[in-house]
Short mmCIF file of C-alpha atoms in Angstrom, two decimals:
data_model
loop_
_atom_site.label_atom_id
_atom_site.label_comp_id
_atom_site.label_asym_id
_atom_site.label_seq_id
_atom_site.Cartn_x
_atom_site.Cartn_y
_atom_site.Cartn_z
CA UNK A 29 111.35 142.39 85.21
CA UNK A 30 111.94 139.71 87.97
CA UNK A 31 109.35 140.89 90.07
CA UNK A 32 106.74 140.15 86.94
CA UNK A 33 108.00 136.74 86.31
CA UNK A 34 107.46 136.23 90.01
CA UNK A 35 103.81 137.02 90.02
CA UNK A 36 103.13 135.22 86.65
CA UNK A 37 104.69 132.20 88.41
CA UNK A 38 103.22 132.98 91.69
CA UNK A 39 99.71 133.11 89.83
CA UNK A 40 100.23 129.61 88.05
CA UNK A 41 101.46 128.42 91.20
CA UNK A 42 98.00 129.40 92.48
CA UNK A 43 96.07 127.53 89.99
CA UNK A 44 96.88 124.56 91.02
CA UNK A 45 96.67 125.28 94.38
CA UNK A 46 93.29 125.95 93.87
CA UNK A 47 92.07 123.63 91.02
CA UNK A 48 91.78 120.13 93.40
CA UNK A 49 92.32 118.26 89.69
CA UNK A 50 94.89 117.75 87.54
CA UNK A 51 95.34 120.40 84.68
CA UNK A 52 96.70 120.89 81.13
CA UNK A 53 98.99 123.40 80.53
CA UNK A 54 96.07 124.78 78.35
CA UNK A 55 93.64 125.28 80.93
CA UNK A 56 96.53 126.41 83.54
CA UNK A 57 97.05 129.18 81.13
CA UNK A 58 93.53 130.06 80.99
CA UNK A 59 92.78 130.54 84.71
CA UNK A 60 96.11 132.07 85.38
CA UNK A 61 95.08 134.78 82.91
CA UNK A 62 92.16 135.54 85.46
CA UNK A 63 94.84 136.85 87.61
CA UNK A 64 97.50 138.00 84.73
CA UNK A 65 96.01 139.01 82.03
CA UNK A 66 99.20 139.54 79.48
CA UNK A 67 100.28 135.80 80.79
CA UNK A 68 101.96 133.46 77.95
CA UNK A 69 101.59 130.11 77.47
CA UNK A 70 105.68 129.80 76.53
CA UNK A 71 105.17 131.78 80.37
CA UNK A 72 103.55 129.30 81.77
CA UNK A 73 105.15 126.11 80.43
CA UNK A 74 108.47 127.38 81.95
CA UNK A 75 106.17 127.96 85.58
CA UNK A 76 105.00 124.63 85.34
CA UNK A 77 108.25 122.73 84.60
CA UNK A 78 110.47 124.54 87.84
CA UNK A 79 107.40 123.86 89.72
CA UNK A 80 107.89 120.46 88.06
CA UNK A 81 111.41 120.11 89.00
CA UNK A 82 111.33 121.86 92.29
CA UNK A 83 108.99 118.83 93.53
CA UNK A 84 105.74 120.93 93.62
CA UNK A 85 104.03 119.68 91.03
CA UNK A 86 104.22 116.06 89.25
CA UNK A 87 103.04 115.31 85.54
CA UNK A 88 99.97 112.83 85.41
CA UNK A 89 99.94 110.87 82.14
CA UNK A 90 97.15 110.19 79.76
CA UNK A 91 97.48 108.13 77.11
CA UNK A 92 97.21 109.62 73.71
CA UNK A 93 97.31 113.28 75.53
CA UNK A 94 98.99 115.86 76.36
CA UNK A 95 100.23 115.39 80.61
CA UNK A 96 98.46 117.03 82.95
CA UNK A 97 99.87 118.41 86.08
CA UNK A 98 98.86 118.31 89.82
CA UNK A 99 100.00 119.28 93.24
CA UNK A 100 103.18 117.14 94.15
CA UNK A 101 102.38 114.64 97.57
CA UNK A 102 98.97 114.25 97.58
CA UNK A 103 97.61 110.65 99.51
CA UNK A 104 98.06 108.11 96.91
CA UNK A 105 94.98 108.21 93.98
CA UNK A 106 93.97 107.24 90.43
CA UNK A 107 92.21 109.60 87.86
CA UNK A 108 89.14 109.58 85.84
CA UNK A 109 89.50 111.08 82.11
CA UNK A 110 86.62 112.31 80.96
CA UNK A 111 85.66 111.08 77.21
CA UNK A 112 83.16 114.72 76.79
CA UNK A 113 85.05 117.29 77.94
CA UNK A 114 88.81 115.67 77.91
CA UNK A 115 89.21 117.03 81.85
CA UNK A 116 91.28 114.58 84.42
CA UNK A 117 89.63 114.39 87.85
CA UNK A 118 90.72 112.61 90.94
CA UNK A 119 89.90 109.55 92.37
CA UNK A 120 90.64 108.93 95.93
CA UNK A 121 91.39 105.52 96.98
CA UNK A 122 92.78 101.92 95.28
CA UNK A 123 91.67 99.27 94.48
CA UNK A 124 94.50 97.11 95.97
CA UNK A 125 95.89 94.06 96.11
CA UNK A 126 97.50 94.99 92.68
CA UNK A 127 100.63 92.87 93.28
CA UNK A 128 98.12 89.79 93.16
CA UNK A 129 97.57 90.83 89.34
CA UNK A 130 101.19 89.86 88.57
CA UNK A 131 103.10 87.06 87.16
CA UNK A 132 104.72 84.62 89.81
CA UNK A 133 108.18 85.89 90.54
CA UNK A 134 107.30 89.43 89.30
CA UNK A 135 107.91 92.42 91.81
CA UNK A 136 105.70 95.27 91.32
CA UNK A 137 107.08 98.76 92.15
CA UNK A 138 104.11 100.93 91.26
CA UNK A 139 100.60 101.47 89.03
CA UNK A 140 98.55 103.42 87.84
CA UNK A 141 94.78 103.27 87.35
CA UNK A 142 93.08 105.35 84.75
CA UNK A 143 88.82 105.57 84.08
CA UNK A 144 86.77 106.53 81.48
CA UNK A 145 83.76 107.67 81.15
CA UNK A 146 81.44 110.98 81.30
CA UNK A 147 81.62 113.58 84.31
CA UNK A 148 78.86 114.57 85.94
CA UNK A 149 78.50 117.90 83.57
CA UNK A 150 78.63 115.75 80.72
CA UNK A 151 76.66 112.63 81.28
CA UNK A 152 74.06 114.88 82.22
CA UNK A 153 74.20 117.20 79.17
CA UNK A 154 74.10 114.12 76.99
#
């Protein structure tokens, strides 16, 4: 029985190593059925938080949603929600100088920076 839990861990484990976006724990169950078919989502919640508190993953937050997860030390980066499909996709870069956006004698210790709008699948289906 250990070795099963190992590969249903090992194969959420390689979802996100292969999905280059944050994920729900919805679609991390789907694709990790591609590789274990009898795969739970109770299964994969437990995957996903010790990959969560091991320090491999880290939860990205969307208002009004369910987190997503995503690979744990990746450069820092924002997200773009999609408003079509509901998917979370990257965003490499910042816009900076964030710190100038606060009140005198404020410190900032961190931010985040969320977009909206249509991916590229859905602006052009629209």
């Amino acid at each position: 029985m250990a070795q099963r839990k190992t590969s249903q861990r090992q194969a959420v484990q390689a979802v996100f190593e292969s999905a280059g976006r944050p994920l729900t724990v919805a679609e991390a169950h789907e694709s990790a059925q591609q590789s274990v078919e009898s795969i739970g989502t109770a299964t994969v919640y437990r995957a996903i938080n010790a990959l969560v508190d091991e320090g491999f993953l880290v939860p990205v937050q969307v208002p009004g949603e369910p987190d997503r997860y995503e690979l744990a030390g990746l450069a820092h980066h924002h997200h773009f929600h999609c408003t079509g499909c509901g998917k979370v996709f990257d965003v490499e870069g910042c816009p900076g100088a964030m710190k100038n956006l606060c009140p005198p004698g404020f410190e900032l210790t961190g931010h985040e920076v969320m977009l909206y709008g249509r991916c590229g699948e859905c602006a052009s289906a629209a």
